[in-house]
Tab-separated table of C-alpha atoms and ligand atoms in Angstrom:
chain	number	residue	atom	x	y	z
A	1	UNK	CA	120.952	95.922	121.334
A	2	UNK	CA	124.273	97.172	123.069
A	3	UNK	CA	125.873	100.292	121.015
A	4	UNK	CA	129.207	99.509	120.263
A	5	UNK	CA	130.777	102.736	118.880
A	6	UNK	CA	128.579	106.093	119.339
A	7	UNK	CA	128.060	106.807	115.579
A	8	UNK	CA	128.507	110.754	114.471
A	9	UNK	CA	125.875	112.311	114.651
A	10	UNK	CA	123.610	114.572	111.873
A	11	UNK	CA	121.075	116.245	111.829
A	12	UNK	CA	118.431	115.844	108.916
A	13	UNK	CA	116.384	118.594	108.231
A	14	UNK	CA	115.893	117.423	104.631
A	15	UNK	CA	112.267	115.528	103.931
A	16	UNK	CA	113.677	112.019	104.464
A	17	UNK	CA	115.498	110.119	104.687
A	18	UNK	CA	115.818	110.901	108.796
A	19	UNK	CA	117.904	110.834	111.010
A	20	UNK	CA	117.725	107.493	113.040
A	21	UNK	CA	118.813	106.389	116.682
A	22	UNK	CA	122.430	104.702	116.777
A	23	UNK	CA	120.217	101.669	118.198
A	24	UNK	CA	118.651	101.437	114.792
A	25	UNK	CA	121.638	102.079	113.134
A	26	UNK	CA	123.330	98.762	115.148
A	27	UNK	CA	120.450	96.698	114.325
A	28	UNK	CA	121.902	96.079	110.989
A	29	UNK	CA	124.587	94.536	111.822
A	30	UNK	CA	123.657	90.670	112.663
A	31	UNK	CA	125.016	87.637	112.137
A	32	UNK	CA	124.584	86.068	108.113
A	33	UNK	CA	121.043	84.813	107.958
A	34	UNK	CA	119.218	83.035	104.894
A	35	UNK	CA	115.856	84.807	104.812
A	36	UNK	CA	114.535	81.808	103.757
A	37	UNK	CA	115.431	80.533	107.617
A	38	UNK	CA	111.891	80.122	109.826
A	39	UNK	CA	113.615	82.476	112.075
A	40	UNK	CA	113.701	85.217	109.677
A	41	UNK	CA	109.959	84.679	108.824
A	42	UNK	CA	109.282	85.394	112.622
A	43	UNK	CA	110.837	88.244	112.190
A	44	UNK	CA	108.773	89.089	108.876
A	45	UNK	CA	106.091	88.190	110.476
A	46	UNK	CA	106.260	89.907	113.390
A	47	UNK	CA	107.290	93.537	111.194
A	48	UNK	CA	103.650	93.077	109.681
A	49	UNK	CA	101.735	92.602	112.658
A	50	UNK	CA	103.283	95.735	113.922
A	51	UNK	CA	102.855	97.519	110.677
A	52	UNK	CA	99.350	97.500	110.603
A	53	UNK	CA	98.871	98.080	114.529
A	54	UNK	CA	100.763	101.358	113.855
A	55	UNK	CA	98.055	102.765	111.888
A	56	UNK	CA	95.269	101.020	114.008
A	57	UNK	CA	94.230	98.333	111.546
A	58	UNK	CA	92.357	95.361	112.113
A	59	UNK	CA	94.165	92.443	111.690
A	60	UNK	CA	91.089	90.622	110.069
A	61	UNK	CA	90.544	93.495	107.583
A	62	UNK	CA	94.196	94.956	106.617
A	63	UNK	CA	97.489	93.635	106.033
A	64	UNK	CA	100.806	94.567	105.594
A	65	UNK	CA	103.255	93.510	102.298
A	66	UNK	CA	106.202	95.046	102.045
A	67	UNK	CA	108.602	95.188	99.303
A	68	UNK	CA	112.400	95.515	98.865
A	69	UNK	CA	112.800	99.266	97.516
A	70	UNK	CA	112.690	103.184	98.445
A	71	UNK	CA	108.870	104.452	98.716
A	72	UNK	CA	108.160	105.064	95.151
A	73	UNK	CA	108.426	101.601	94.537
A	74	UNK	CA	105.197	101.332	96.695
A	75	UNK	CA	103.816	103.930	94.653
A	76	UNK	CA	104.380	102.143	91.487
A	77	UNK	CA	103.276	98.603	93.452
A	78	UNK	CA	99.904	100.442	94.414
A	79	UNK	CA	99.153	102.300	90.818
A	80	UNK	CA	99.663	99.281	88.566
A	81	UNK	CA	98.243	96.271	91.200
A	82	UNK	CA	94.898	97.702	92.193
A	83	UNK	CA	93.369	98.900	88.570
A	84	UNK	CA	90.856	96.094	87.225
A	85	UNK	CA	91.103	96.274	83.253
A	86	UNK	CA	89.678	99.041	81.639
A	87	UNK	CA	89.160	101.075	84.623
A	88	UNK	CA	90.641	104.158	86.005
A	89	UNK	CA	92.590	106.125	88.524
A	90	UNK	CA	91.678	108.957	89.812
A	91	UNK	CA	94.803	111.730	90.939
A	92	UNK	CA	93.541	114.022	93.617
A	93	UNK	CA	96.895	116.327	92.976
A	94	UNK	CA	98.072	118.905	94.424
A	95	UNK	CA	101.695	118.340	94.577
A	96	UNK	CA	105.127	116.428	93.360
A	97	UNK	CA	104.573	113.151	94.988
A	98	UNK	CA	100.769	112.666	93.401
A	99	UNK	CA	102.361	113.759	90.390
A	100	UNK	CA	104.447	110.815	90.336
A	101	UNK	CA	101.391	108.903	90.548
A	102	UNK	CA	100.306	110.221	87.468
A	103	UNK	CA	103.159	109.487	86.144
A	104	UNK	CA	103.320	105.780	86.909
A	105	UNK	CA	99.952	104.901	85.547
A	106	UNK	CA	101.192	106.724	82.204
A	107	UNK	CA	104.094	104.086	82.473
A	108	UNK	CA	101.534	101.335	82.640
A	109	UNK	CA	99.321	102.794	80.248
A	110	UNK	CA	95.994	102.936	82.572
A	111	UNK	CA	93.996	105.284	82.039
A	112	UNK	CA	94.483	108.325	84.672
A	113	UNK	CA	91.969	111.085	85.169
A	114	UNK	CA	94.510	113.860	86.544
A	115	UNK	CA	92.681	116.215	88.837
A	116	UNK	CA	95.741	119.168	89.612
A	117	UNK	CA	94.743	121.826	91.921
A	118	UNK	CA	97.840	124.536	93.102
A	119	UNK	CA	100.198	123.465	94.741
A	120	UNK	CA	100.341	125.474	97.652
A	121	UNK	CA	96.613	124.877	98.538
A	122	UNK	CA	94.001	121.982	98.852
A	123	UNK	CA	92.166	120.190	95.934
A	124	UNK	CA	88.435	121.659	95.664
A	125	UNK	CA	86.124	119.185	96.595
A	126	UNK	CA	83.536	119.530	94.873
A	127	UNK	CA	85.290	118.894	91.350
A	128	UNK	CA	86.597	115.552	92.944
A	129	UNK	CA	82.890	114.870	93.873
A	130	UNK	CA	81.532	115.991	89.944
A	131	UNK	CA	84.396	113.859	88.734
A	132	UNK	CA	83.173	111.032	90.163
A	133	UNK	CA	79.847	111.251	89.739
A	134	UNK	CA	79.966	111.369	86.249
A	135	UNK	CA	82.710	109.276	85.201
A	136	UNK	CA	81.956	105.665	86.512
A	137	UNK	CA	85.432	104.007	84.624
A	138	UNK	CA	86.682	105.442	87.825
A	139	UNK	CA	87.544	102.338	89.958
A	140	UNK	CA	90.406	103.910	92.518
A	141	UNK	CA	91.104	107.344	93.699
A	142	UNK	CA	94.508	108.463	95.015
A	143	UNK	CA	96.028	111.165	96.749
A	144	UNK	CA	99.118	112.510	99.033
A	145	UNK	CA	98.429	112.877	102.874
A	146	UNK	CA	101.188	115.303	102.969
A	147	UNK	CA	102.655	116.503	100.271
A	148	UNK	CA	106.163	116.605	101.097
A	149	UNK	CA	107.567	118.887	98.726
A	150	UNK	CA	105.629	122.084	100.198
A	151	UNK	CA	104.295	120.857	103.427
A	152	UNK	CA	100.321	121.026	102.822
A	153	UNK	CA	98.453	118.043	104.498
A	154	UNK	CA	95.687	116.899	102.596
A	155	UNK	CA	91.955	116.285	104.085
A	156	UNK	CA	92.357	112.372	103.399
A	157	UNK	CA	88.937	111.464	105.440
A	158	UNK	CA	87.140	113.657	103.321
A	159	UNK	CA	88.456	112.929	99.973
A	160	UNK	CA	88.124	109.455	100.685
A	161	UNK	CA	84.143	109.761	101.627
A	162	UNK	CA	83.739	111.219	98.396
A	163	UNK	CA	85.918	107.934	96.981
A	164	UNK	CA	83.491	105.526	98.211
A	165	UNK	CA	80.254	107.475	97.874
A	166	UNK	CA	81.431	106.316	94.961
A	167	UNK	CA	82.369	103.073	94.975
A	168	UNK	CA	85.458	103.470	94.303
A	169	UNK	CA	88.873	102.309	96.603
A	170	UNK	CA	90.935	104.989	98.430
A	171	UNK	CA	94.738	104.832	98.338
A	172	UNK	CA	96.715	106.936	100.168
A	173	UNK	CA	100.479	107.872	99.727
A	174	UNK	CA	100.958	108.351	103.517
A	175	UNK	CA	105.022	107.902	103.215
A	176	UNK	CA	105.803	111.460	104.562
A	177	UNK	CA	103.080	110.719	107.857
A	178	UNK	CA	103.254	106.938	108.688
A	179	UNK	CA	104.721	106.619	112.320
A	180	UNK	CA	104.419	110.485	112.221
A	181	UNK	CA	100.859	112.167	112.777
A	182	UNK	CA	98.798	109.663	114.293
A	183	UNK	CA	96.911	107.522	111.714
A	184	UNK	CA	93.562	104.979	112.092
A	185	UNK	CA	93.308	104.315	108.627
A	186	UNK	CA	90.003	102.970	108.869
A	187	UNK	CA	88.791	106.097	110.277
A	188	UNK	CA	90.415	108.204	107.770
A	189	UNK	CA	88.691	105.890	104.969
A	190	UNK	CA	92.124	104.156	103.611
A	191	UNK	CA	91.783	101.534	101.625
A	192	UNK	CA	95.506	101.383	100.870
A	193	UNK	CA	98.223	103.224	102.202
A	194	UNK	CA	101.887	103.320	101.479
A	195	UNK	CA	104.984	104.160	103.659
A	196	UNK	CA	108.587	103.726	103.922
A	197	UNK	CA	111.342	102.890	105.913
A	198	UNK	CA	113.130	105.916	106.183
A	199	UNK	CA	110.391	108.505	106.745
A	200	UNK	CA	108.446	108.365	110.092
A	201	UNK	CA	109.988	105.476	112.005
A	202	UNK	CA	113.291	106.426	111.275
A	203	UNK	CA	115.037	103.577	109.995
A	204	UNK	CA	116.504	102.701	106.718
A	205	UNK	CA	116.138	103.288	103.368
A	206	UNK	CA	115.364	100.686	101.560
A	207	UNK	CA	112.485	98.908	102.557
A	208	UNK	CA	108.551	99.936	101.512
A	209	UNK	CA	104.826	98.729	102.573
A	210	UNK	CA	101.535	99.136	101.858
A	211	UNK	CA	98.877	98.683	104.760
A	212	UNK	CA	95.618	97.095	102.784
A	213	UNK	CA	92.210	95.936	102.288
A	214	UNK	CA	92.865	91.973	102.520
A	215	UNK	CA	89.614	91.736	100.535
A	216	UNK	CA	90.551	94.354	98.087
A	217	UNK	CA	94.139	92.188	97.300
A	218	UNK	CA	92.390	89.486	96.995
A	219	UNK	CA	89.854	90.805	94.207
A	220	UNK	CA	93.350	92.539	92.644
A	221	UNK	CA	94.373	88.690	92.088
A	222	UNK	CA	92.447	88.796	88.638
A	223	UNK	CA	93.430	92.310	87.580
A	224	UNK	CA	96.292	93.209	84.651
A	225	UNK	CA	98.934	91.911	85.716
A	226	UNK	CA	101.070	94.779	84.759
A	227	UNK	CA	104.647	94.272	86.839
A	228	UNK	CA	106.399	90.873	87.420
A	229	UNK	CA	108.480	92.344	90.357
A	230	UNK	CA	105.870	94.742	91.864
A	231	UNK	CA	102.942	93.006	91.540
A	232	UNK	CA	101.139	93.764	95.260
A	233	UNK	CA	98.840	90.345	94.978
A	234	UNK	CA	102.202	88.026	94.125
A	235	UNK	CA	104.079	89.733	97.021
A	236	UNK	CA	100.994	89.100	99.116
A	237	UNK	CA	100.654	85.564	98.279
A	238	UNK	CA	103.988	84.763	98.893
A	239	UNK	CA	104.122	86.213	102.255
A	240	UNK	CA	100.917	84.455	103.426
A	241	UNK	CA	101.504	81.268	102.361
A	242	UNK	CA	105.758	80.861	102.346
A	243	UNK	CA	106.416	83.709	105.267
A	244	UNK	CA	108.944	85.500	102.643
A	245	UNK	CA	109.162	87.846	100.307
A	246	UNK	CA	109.104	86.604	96.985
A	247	UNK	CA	112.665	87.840	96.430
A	248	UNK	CA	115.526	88.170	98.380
A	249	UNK	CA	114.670	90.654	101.123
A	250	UNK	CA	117.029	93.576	102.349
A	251	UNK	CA	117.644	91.608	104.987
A	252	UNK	CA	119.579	93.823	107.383
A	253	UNK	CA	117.261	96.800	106.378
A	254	UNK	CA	114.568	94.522	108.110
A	255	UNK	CA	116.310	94.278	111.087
A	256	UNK	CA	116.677	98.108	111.360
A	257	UNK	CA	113.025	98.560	110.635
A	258	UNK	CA	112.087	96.043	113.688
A	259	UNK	CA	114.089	97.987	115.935
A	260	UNK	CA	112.848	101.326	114.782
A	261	UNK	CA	109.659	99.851	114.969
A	262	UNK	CA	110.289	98.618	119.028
A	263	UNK	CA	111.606	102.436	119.573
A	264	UNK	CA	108.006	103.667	117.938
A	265	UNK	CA	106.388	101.457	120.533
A	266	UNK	CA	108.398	102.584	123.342
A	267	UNK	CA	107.728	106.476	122.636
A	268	UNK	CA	104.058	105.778	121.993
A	269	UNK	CA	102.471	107.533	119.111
A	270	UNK	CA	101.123	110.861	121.005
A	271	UNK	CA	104.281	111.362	122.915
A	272	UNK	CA	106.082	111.640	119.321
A	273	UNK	CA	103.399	113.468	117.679
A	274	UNK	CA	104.339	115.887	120.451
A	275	UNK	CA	107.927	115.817	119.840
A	276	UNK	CA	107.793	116.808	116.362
A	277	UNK	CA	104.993	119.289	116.916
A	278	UNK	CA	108.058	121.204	119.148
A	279	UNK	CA	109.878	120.952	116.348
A	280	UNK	CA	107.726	122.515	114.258
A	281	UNK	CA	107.108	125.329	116.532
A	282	UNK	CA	110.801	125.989	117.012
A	283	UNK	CA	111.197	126.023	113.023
A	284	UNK	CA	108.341	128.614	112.989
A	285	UNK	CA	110.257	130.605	116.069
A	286	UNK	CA	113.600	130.530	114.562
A	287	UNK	CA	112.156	131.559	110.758
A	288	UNK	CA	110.484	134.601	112.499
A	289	UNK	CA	113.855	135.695	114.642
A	290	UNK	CA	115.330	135.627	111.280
A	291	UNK	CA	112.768	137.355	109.543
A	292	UNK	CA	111.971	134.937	107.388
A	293	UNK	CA	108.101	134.144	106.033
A	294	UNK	CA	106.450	131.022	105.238
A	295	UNK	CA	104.489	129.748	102.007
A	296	UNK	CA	101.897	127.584	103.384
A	297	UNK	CA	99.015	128.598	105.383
A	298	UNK	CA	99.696	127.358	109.154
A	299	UNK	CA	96.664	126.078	109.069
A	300	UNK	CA	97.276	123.017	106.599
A	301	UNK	CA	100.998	122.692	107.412
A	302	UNK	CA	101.418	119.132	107.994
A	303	UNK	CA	103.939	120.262	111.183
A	304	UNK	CA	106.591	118.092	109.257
A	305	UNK	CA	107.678	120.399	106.724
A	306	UNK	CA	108.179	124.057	106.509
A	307	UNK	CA	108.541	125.453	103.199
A	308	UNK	CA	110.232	128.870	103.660
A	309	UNK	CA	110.367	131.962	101.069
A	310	UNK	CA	114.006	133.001	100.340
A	311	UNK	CA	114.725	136.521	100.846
A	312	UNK	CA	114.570	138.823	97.460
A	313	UNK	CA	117.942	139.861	98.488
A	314	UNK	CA	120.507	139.073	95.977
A	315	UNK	CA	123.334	138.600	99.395
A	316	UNK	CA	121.123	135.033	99.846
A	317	UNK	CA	122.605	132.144	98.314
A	318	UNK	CA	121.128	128.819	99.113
A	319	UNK	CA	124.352	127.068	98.656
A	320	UNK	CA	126.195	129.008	101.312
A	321	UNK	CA	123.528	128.548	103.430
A	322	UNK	CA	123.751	125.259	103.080
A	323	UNK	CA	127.156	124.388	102.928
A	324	UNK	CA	127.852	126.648	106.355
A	325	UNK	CA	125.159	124.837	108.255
A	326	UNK	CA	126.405	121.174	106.769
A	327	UNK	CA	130.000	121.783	107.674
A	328	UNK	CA	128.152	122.120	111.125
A	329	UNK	CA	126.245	118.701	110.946
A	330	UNK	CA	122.235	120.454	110.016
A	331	UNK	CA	120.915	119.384	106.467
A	332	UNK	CA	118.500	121.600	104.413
A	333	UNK	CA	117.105	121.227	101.565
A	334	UNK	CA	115.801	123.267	98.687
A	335	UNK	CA	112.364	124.110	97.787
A	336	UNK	CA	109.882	121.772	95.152
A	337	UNK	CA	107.530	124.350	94.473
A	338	UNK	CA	107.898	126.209	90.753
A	339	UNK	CA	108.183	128.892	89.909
A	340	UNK	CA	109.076	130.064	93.911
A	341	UNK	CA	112.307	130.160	95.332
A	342	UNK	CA	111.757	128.595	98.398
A	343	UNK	CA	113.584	126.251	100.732
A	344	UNK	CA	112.691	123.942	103.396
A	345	UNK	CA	113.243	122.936	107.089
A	346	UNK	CA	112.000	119.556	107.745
A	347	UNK	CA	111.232	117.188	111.035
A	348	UNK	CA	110.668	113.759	110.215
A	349	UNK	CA	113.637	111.970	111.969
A	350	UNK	CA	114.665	111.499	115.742
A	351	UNK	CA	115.244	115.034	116.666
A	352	UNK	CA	114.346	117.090	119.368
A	353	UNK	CA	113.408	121.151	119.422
A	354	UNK	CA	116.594	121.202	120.904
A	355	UNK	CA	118.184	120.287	118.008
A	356	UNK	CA	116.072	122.780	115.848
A	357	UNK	CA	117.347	125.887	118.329
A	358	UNK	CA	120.872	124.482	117.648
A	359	UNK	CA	119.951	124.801	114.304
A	360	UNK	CA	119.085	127.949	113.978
A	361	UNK	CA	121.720	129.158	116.279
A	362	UNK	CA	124.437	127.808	112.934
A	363	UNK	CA	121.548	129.404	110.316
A	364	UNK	CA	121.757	132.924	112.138
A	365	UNK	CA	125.612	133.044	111.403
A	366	UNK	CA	124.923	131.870	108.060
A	367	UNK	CA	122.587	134.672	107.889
A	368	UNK	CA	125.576	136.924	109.122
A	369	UNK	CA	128.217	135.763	107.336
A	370	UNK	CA	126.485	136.512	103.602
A	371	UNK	CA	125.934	140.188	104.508
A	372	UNK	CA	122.191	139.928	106.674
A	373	UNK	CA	121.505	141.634	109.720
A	374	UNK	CA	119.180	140.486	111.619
A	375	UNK	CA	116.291	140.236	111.262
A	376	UNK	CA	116.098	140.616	107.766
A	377	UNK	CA	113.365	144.031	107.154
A	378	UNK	CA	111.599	144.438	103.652
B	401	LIG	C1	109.741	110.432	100.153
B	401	LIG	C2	108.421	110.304	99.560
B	401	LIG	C3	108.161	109.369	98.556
B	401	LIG	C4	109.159	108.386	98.016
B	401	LIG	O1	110.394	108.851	97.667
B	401	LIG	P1	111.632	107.851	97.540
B	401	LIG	O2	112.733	108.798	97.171
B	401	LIG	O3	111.349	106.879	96.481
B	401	LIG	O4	111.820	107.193	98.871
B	401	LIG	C5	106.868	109.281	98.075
B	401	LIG	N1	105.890	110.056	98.556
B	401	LIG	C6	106.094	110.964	99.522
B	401	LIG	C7	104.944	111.774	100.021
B	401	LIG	C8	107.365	111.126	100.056
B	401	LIG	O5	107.569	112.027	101.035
């Protein structure tokens, strides 16, 4: 795709939506197309194939259907498709986005056993293990790989040995790592995962998949049928027997997604895993120079978010932080964690550590200019 007219660019340090590539940004604008058109359905078809390759699926076993929306929509496709009637989810929670997991199956009415461990740690394993164990209602357990709003990465492969110990299915909100950390979902123990768009292959909002147990969708055909719009085995259907999505697609979104996808291909999965892993060191680097400390233990940082402590001084003001460093083209974004004041410096998007030092470079005279010098001493 030729570039016509360099777009400005900015740097997104908030968790998602990401920055994306000018490329990806052009690939939206095509000529009118009725989705409905065979050539479209290539191109659906094609986005599906690639979807599950990403994440190492076999194409016998796992498929891809996606859905027109932002990624809790695949959330609330997931919680109220894959529950047979009078059965129950299982939460693994330990932050905001299995939360909203939670509280989608209250929306539905199924039954949801909520297991909430801190947020700023891992769930205990053996209470997931004793919870399923005794309670056999339990048909489907879900968790967060990484828990966006603090930056802890979840032990997915574990949790989801316990799940089918079990017997039960393994879902997997994988929005904030998809295209990110390297994935084989069938190694990890994913049943189901979900992503987005706008997260790891940096493209557009607006768009949402789950990666899936063909079997599993199959059995889901005589479950509740609990949604008319998000219902995961209609979707599915549709797609395997028209080509299309049931409803109108977001047409140019899809075209942005195939190119972000091509892009994904073209950087290969360890060489971008390495590219945001600079990142994340830089983030770490420039927090330190500051004098700055961080909430999560290194050790289960997902290397995608850092979630940062604000200083006690009353000089800091988020807003000014903020507003200095977005007059400069950098994003931030405030901390999800209660109770804490926090905020947090996040590397989803198609950015470089360069961009990071540059960021910090702008933060530093943010610093400055509310009354720090640096670093900041207790
Ligand atoms: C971003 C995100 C979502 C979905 O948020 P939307 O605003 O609906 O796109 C869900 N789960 C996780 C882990 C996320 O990071």
């Amino acid at each position: 795709m030729e570039v016509v007219k360099h777009v400005k660019r900015n740097v997104l340090l908030n968790p998602g939506p990401a920055t994306t590539s000018d490329t990806v940004k052009y690939a939206q604008v095509v000529p009118d197309i009725c989705p409905r058109e065979k050539e479209f359905v290539e191109v659906m078809n094609e986005i599906r194939e690639d979807l599950v390759k990403i994440v190492h699926g076999d194409p016998s076993k796992y498929t891809a259907v996606v859905f027109a929306g932002s990624g809790t929509i695949i959330q609330d496709v997931c919680v109220n498709s894959l529950i047979p009637a009078n059965k129950k989810i299982c939460v693994v929670n330990n932050g905001a986005y299995s939360s909203r997991m939670v509280e989608i199956a209250g929306y539905y009415n199924i039954p949801c056993v909520n297991l909430e461990f801190p947020t700023t740690g891992l769930a205990n394993l053996n209470v997931v293990k004793e919870t399923l164990e005794k309670d056999k209602d339990i048909a489907v357990v879900a968790t967060v790989h990484h828990e966006t709003g603090t930056g802890v990465l979840n032990p997915i492969r574990d949790i989801g040995k316990i799940a089918h110990d079990n017997d039960c299915i393994f879902v997997v909100d994988t929005i904030s790592t998809y295209g990110l950390i390297p994935l084989n979902m069938e190694e990890e123990n994913v049943d189901f995962l979900m992503a987005s768009g706008q997260k790891g292959l940096a493209a557009m909002a607006g768009v949402s998949w789950t990666v899936g147990n063909i079997k599993e969708i199959e059995k889901s055909k005589n479950y509740p049928k609990r949604s008319y719009y998000c219902n995961l085995y209609m979707q599915y259907d549709f797609l395997e027997r028209v080509g299309e999505m049931h409803f109108t697609p977001p047409v140019q979104t899809i075209y942005a997604l195939r190119q972000a996808i091509k892009e994904y291909w073209k950087e290969g999965e360890q060489a971008r895993w390495e590219r945001l892993t600079k990142c994340w060191e830089a983030i770490h680097k420039g927090i330190e120079e500051i004098g700055l400390s961080y909430v999560i233990d290194k050790g289960i940082q997902s290397r995608l978010v850092v979630t940062i402590n604000a200083p006690e001084d009353p000089k800091f003001d988020f807003f000014k932080l903020h507003d200095y460093c977005y007059e400069r083209d950098f994003t931030i974004y405030p901390g999800k964690i209660f109770g804490l004041k926090t905020f947090r410096v996040c590397n989803l998007g198609q950015i470089t550590h360069r961009d990071i030092e540059d960021f910090f470079v702008v933060a530093k005279e943010a610093f400055r200019k509310m009354g720090f010098t640096l670093p900041i001493t207790k």
